[in-house]
mmCIF file of C-alpha atoms in Angstrom:
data_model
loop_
_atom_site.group_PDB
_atom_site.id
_atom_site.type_symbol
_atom_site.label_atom_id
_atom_site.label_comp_id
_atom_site.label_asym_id
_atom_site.label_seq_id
_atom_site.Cartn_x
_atom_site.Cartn_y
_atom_site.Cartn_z
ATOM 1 C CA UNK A 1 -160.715 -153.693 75.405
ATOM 2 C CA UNK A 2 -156.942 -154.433 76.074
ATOM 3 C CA UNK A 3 -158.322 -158.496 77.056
ATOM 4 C CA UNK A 4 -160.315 -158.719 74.006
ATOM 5 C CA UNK A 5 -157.775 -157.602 71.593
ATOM 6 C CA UNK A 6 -155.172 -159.589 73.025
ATOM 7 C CA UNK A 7 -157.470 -162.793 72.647
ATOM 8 C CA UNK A 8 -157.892 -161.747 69.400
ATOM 9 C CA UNK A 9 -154.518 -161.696 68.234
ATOM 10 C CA UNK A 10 -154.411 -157.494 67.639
ATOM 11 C CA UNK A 11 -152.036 -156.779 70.198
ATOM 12 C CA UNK A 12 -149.083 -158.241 71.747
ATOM 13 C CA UNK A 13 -148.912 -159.558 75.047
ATOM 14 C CA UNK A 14 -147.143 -158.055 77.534
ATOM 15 C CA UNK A 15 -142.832 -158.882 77.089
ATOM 16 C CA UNK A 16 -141.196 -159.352 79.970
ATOM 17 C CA UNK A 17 -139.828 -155.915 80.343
ATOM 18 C CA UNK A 18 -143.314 -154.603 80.505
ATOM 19 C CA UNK A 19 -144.279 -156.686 82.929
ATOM 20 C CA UNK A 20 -140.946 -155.804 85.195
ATOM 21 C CA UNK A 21 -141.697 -151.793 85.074
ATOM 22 C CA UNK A 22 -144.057 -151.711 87.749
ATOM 23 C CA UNK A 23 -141.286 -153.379 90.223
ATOM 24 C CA UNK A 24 -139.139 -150.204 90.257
ATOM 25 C CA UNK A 25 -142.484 -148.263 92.396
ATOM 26 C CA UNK A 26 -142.096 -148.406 96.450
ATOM 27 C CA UNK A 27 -145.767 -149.105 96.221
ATOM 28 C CA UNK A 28 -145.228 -152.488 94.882
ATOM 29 C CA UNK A 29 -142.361 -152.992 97.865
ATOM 30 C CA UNK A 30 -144.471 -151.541 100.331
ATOM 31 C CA UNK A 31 -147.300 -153.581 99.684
ATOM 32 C CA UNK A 32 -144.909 -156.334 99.837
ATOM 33 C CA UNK A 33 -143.638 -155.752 103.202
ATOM 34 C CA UNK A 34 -147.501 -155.664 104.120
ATOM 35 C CA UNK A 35 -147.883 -159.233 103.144
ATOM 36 C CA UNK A 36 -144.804 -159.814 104.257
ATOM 37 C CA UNK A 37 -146.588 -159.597 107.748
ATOM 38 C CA UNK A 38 -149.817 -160.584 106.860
ATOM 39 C CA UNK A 39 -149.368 -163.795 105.009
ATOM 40 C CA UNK A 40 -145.924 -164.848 105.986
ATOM 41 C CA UNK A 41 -146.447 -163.740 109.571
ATOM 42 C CA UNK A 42 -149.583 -165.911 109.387
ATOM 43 C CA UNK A 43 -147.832 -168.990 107.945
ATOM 44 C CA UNK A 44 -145.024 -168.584 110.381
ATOM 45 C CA UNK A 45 -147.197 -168.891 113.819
ATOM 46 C CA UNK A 46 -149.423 -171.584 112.324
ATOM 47 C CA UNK A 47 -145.827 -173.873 112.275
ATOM 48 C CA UNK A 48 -144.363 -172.095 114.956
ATOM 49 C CA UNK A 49 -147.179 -172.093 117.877
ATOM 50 C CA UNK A 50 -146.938 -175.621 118.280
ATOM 51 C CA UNK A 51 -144.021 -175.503 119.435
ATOM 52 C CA UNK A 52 -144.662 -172.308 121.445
ATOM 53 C CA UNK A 53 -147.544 -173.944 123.324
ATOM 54 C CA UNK A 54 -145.407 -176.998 123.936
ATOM 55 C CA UNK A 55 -142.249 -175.192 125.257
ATOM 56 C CA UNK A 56 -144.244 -172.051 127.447
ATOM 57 C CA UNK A 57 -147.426 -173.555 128.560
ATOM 58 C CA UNK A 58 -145.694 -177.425 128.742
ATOM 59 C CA UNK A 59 -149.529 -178.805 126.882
ATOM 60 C CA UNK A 60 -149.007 -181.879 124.943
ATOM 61 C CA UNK A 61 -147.900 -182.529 121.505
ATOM 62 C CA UNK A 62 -151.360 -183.188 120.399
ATOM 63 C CA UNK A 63 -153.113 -180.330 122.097
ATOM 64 C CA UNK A 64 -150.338 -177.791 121.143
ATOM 65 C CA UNK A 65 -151.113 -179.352 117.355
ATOM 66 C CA UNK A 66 -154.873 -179.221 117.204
ATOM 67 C CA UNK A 67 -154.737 -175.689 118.663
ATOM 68 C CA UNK A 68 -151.915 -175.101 115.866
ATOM 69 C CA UNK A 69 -154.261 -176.537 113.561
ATOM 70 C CA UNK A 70 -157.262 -174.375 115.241
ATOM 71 C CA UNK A 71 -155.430 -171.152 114.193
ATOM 72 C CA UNK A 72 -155.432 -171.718 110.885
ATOM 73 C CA UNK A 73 -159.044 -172.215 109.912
ATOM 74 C CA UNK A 74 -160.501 -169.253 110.950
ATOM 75 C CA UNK A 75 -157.524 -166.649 109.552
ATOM 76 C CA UNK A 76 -158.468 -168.803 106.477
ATOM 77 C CA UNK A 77 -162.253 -168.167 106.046
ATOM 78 C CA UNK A 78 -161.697 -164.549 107.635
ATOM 79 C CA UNK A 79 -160.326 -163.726 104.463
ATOM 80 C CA UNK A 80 -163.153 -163.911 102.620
ATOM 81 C CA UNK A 81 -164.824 -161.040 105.129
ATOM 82 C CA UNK A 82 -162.105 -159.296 104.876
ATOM 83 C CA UNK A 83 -162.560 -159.111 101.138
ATOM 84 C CA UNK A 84 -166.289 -158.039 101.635
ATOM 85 C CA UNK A 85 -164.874 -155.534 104.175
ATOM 86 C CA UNK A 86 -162.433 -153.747 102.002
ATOM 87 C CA UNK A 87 -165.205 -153.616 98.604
ATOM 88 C CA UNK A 88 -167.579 -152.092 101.316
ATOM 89 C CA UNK A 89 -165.204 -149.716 103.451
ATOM 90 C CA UNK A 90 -162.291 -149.610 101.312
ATOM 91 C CA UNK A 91 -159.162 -151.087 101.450
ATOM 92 C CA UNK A 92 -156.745 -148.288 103.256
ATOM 93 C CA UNK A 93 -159.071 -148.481 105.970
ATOM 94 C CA UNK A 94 -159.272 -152.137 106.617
ATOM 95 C CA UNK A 95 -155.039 -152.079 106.434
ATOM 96 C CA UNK A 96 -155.010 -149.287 109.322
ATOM 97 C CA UNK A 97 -157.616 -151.707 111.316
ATOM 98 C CA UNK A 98 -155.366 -154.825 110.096
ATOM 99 C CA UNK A 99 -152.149 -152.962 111.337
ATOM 100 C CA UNK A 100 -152.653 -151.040 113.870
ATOM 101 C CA UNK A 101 -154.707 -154.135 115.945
ATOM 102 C CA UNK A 102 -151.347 -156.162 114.880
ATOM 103 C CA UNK A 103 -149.163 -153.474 116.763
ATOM 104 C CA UNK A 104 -151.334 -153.784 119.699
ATOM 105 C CA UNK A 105 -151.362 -157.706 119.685
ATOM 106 C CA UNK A 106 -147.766 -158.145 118.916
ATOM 107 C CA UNK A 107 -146.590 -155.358 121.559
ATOM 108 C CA UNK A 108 -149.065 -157.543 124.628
ATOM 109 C CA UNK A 109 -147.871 -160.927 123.282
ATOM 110 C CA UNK A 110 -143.917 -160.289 123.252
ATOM 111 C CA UNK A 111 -144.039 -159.226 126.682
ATOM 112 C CA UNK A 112 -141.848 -161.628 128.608
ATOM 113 C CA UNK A 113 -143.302 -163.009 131.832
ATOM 114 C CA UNK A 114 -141.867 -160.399 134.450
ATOM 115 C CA UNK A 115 -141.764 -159.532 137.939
ATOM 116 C CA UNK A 116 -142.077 -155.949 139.113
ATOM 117 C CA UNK A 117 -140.499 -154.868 142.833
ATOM 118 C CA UNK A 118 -141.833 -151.540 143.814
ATOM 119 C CA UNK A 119 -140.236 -150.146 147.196
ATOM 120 C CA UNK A 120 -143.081 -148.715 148.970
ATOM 121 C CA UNK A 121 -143.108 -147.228 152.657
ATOM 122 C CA UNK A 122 -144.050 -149.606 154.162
ATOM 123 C CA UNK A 123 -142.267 -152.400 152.510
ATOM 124 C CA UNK A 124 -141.731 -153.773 148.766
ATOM 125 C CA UNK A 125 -144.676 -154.357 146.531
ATOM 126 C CA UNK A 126 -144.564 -157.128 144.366
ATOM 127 C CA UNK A 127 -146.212 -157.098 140.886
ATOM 128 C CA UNK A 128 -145.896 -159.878 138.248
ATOM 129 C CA UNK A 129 -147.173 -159.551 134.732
ATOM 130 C CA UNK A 130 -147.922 -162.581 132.605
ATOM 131 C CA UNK A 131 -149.970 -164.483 129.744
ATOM 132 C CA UNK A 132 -151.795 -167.449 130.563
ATOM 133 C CA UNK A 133 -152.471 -169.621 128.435
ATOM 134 C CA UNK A 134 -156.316 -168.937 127.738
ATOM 135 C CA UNK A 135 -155.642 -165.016 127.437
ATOM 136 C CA UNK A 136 -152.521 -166.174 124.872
ATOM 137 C CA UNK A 137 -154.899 -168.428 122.711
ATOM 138 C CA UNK A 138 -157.512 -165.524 122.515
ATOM 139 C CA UNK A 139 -154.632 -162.561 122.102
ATOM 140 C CA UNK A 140 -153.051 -165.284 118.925
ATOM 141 C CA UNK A 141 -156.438 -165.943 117.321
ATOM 142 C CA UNK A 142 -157.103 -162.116 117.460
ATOM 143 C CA UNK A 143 -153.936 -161.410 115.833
ATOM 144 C CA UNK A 144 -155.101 -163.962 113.367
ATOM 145 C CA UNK A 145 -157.987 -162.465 112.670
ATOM 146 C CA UNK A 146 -156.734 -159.211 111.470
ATOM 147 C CA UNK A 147 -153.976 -160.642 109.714
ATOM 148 C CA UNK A 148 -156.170 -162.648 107.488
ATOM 149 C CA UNK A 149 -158.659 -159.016 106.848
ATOM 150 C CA UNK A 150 -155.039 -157.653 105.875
ATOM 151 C CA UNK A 151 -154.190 -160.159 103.221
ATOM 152 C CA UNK A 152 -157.661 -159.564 101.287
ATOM 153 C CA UNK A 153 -156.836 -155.689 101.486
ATOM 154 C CA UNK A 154 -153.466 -155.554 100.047
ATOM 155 C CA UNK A 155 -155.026 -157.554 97.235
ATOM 156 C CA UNK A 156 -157.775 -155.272 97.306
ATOM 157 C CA UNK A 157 -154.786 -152.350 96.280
ATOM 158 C CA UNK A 158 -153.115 -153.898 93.107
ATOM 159 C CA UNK A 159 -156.104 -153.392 90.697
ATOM 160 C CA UNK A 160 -156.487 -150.134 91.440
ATOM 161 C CA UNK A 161 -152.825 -149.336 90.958
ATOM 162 C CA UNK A 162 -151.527 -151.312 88.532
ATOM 163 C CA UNK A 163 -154.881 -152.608 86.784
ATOM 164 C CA UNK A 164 -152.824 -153.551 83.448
ATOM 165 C CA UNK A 165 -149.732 -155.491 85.550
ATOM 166 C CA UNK A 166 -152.269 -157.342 87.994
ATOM 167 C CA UNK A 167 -150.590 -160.759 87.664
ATOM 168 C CA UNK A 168 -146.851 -159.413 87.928
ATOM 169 C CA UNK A 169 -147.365 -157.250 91.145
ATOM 170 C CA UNK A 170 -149.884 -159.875 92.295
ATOM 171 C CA UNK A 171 -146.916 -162.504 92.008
ATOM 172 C CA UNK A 172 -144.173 -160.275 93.178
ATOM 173 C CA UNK A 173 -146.321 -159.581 96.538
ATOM 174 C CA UNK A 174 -147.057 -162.995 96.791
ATOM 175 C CA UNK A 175 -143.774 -164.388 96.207
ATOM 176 C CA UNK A 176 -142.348 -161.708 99.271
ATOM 177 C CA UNK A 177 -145.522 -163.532 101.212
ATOM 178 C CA UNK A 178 -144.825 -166.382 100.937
ATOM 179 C CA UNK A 179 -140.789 -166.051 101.740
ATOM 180 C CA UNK A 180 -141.744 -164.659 104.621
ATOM 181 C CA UNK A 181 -143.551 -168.207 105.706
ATOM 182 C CA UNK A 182 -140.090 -169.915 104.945
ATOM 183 C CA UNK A 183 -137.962 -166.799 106.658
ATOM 184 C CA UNK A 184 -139.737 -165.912 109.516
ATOM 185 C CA UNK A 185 -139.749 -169.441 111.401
ATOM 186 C CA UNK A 186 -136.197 -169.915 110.993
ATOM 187 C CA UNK A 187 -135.551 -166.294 112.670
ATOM 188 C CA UNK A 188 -138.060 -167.492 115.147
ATOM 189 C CA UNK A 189 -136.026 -170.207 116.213
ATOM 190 C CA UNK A 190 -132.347 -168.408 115.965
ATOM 191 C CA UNK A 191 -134.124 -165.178 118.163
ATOM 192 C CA UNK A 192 -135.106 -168.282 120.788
ATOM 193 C CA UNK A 193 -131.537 -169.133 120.679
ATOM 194 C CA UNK A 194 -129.917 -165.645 120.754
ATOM 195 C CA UNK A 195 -132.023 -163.829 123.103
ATOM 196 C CA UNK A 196 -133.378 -166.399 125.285
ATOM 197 C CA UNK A 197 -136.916 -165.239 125.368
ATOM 198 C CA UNK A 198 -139.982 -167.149 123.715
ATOM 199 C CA UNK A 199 -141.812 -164.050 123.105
ATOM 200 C CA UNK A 200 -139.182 -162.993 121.198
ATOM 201 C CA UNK A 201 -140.754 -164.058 118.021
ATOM 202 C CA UNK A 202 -143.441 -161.321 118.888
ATOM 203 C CA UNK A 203 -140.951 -159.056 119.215
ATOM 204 C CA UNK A 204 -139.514 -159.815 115.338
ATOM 205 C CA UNK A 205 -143.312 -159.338 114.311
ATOM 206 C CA UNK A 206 -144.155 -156.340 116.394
ATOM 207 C CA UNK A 207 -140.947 -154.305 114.596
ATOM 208 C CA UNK A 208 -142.113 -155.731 111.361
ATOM 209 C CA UNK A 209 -145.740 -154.506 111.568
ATOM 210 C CA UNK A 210 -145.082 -151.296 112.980
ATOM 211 C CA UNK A 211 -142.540 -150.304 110.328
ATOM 212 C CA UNK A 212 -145.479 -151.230 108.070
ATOM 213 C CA UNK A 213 -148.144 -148.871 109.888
ATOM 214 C CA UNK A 214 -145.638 -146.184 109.809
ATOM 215 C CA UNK A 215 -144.697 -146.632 106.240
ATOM 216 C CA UNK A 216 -147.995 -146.666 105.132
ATOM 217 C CA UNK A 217 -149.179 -143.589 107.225
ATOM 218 C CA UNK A 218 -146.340 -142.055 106.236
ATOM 219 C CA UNK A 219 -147.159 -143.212 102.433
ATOM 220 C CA UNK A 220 -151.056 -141.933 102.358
ATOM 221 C CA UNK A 221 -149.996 -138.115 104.132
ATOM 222 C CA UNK A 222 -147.717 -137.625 101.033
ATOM 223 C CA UNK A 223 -150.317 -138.511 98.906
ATOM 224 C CA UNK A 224 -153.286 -136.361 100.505
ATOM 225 C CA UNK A 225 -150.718 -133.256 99.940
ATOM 226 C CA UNK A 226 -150.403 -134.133 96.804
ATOM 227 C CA UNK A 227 -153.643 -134.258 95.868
ATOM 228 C CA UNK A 228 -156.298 -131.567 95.370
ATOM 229 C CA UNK A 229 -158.230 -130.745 98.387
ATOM 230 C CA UNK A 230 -161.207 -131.800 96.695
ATOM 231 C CA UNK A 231 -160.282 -134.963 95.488
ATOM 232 C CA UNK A 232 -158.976 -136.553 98.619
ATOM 233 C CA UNK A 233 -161.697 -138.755 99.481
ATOM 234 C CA UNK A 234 -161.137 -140.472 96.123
ATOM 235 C CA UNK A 235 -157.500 -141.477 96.622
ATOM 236 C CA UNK A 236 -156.658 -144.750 94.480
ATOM 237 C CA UNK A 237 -157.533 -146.885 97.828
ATOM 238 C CA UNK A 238 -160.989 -145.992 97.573
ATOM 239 C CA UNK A 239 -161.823 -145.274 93.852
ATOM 240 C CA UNK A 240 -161.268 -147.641 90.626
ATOM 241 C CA UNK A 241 -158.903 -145.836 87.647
ATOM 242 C CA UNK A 242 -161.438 -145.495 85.350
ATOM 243 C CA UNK A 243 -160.590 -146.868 82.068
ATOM 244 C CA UNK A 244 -158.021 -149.428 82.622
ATOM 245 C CA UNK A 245 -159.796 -152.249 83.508
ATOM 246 C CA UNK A 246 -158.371 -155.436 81.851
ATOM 247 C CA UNK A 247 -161.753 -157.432 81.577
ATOM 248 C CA UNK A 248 -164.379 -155.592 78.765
ATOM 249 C CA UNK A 249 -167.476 -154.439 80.157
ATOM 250 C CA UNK A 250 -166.620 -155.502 83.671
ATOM 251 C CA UNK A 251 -169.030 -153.695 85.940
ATOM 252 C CA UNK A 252 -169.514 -155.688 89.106
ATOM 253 C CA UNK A 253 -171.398 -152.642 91.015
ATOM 254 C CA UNK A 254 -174.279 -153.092 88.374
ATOM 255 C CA UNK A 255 -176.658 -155.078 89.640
ATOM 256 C CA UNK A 256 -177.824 -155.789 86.080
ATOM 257 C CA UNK A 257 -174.674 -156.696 84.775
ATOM 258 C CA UNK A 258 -173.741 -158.815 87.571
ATOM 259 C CA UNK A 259 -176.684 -160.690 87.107
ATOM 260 C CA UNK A 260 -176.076 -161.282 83.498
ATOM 261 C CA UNK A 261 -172.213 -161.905 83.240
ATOM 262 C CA UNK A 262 -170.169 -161.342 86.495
ATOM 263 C CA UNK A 263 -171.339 -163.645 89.132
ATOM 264 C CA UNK A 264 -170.569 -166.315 86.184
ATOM 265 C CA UNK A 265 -166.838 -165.080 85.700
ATOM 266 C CA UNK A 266 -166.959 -164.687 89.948
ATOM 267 C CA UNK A 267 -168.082 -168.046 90.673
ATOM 268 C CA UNK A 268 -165.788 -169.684 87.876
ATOM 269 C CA UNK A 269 -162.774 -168.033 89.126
ATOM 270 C CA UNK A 270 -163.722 -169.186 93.099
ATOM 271 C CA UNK A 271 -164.162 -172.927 92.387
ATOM 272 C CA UNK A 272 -161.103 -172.916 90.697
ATOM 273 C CA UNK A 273 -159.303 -171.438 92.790
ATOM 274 C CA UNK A 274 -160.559 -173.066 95.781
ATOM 275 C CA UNK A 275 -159.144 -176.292 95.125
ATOM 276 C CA UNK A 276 -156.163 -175.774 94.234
ATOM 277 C CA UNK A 277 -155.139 -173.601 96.920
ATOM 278 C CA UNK A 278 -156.442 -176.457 99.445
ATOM 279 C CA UNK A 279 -154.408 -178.929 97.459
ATOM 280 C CA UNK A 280 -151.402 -176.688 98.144
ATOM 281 C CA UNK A 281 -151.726 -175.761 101.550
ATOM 282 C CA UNK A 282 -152.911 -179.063 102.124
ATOM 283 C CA UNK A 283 -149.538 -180.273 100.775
ATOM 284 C CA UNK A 284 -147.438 -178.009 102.879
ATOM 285 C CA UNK A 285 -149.075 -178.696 105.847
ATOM 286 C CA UNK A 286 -148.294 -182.624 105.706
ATOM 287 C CA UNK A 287 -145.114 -181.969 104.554
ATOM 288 C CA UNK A 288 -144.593 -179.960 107.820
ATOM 289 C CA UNK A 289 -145.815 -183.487 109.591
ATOM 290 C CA UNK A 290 -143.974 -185.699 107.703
ATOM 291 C CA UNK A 291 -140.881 -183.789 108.249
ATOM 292 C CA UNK A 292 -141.506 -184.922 112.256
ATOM 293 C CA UNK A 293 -141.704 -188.658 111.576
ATOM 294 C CA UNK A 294 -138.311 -189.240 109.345
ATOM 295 C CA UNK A 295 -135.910 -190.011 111.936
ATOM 296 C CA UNK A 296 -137.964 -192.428 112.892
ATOM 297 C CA UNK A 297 -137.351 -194.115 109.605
ATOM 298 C CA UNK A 298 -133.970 -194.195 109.145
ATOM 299 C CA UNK A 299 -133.271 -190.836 108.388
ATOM 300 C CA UNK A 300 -130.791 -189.202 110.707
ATOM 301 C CA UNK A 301 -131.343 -185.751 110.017
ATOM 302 C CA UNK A 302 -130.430 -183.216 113.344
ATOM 303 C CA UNK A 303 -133.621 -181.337 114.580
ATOM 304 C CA UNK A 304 -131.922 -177.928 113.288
ATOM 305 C CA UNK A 305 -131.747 -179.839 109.951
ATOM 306 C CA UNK A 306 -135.422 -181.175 110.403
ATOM 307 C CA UNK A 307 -136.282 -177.507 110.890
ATOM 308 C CA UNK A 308 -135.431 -176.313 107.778
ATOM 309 C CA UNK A 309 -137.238 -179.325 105.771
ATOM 310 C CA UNK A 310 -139.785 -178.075 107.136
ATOM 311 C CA UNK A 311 -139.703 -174.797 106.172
ATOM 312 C CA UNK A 312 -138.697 -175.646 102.105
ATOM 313 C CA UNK A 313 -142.117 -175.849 101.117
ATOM 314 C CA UNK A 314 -142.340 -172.266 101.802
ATOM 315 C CA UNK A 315 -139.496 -171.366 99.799
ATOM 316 C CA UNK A 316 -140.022 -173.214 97.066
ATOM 317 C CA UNK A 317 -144.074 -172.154 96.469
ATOM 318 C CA UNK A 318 -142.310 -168.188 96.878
ATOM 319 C CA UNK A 319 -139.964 -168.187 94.276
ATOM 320 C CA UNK A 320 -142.225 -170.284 92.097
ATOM 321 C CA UNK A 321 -145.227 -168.119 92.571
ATOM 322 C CA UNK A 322 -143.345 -165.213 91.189
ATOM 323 C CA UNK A 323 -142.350 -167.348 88.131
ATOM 324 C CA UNK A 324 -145.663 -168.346 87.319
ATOM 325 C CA UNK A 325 -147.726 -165.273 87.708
ATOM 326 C CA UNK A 326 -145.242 -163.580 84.750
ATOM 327 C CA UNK A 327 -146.455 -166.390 82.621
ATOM 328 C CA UNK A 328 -149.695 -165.555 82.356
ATOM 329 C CA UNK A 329 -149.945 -162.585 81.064
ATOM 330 C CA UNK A 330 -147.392 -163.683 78.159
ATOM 331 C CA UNK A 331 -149.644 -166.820 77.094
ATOM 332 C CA UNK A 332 -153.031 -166.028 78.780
ATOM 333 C CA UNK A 333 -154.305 -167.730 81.928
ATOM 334 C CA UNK A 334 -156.043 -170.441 79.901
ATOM 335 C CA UNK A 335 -153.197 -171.810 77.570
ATOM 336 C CA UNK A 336 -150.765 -171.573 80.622
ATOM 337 C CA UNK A 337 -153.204 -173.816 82.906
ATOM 338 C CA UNK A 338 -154.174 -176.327 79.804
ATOM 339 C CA UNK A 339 -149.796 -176.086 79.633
ATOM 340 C CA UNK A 340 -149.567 -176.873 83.055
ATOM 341 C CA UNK A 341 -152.435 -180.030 82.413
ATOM 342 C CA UNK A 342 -150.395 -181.415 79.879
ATOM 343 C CA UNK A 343 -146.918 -181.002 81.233
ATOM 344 C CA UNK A 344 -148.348 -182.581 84.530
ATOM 345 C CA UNK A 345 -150.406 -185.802 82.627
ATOM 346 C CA UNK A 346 -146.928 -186.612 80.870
ATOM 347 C CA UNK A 347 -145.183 -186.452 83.661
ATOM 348 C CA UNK A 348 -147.636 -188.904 85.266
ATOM 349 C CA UNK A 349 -147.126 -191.385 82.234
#
């Protein structure tokens, strides 16, 4: 009812203030630091391995690119399963599989190339341990794979915690996200130059998604002693708040309502939203090429100096993200966008 009377003009829409008093939960922060991973971790290889195949396995610009390129398609359409996956099994469960296949790719993949010398007796046994390049491809597309199941599933969490403050915590988690695709390459590259290793940008992501695994772990045993013995199963991962839904009469389970009303509000929301995220990863992604080509004319820019052009785009869709998504829910998604329409058409003029 809280949507309609809003609409309506009955009750006020959420100030500011309201919208901030979810940020002062560690839910909202841990969730974060899962997308954090997830997301940003994702954005950082897809700039970042092109350069990795390039400088370890010595393939050419435009192989290194179009297997760059490769990587992000399917962690993109994964994401819809991954949705389906967390609806079906629940979301807790599809983080532990997102995680804990994360720690095992990440641990493999930062491995340096090593050689072993065992002193037997009857002379030294030699043992080295590498990734080829085919194993490395199928290890990286892995590690996509459950990265892009993990981004659906912390979405998954935020309407069942906070199903009145979806768009703040959305845009705070997001905003974290997406700093993490501007952060996370530039550590990439200063760990190269510190430590000397190449897999060293594993090792940044392996620390990062195992202090996420243990957090969480950590997280859900504090909340199964809290809770009755009986009600376990139903911990918020798995079960809807009844009660607080934002939308009125929003039922997707029913097949009769679904039929009715909410594959009409589903659908509308998809092709919107389809669009213009392509339009704005499309947008960072030739950015990221552009970038590349400027020297070339007339811009003398230094290739530390070209690295961080590239990464702005990141940065800038972060801390916008979190501005927008507390706009929202102060003028209603519908005003804000028709805003945005008319703000954009006189800017155009």
């Amino acid at each position: 009812m809280l949507f309609r009377s809003r609409r309506s003009g009955q009750a006020a829409p959420l100030t500011l203030k309201d919208q901030l008093a979810p940020l002062s939960d560690a839910r909202v922060w841990r969730f974060s630091l899962y997308y954090f991973f997830v997301f940003g971790g994702f954005v950082a290889l897809a700039l970042w391995l092109p350069r990795y195949f390039i400088g370890v396995y010595q393939l050419d610009i435009t192989t290194a690119g179009i297997l760059g390129a490769a990587y992000s398609i399917p962690g993109s359409l994964f994401r819809v399963y991954g949705g389906v996956l967390s609806d079906r099994v629940g979301a807790r469960r599809v983080m532990y599989w997102s995680l804990g296949a994360a720690v095992l790719c990440t641990f493999i993949l930062s491995y340096p190339s090593t050689d072993y010398v065992v002193h037997g007796i009857h002379g030294d046994l030699r043992f080295n341990f590498s990734v080829g390049l085919i194993p490395f491809t199928i290890l990286v597309f892995v590690l996509g794979f459950f990265m892009a199941i993990g981004k659906a599933a912390v979405y998954r969490h935020i309407p069942v915690y906070y199903p009145e403050h979806v768009g703040p915590v959305g845009g705070v988690v997001g905003m974290i996200g997406g700093l993490g695709g501007f952060i996370l390459p530039i550590a990439f590259g200063m760990m190269n130059d510190v430590t000397g290793l190449w897999t060293s940008c594993f090792m940044l992501l392996f620390l990062i998604v195992s202090v996420s695994l243990a957090w969480m772990h950590a997280a859900i045993l504090n909340a199964e002693r809290a809770a009755p013995a009986s009600d376990r199963r139903y911990l918020p991962e798995f079960q809807l708040q009844a009660g607080k839904a934002l939308l009125t009469d929003w039922d997707p389970e029913s097949a009769t309502f679904w039929a009715q009303k909410g594959h009409k509000i589903a659908n509308r929301n998809l092709w919107l939203s389809i669009p213009a995220l392509l339009l704005a990863f499309s947008v960072w992604t030739v950015w990221s090429v552009v970038v590349v080509y400027l020297p070339s004319i007339g811009f003398k820019f230094s290739a530390n100096e070209l690295f961080w052009l590239a990464a702005l785009p990141g940065l800038t869709g972060a801390v916008l993200r979190g501005f927008y998504s507390f706009m929202v829910p102060i003028f209603g998604g519908r005003v804000w966008s028709r805003s945005e329409e008319h703000t954009s058409e006189l800017q155009s003029r």
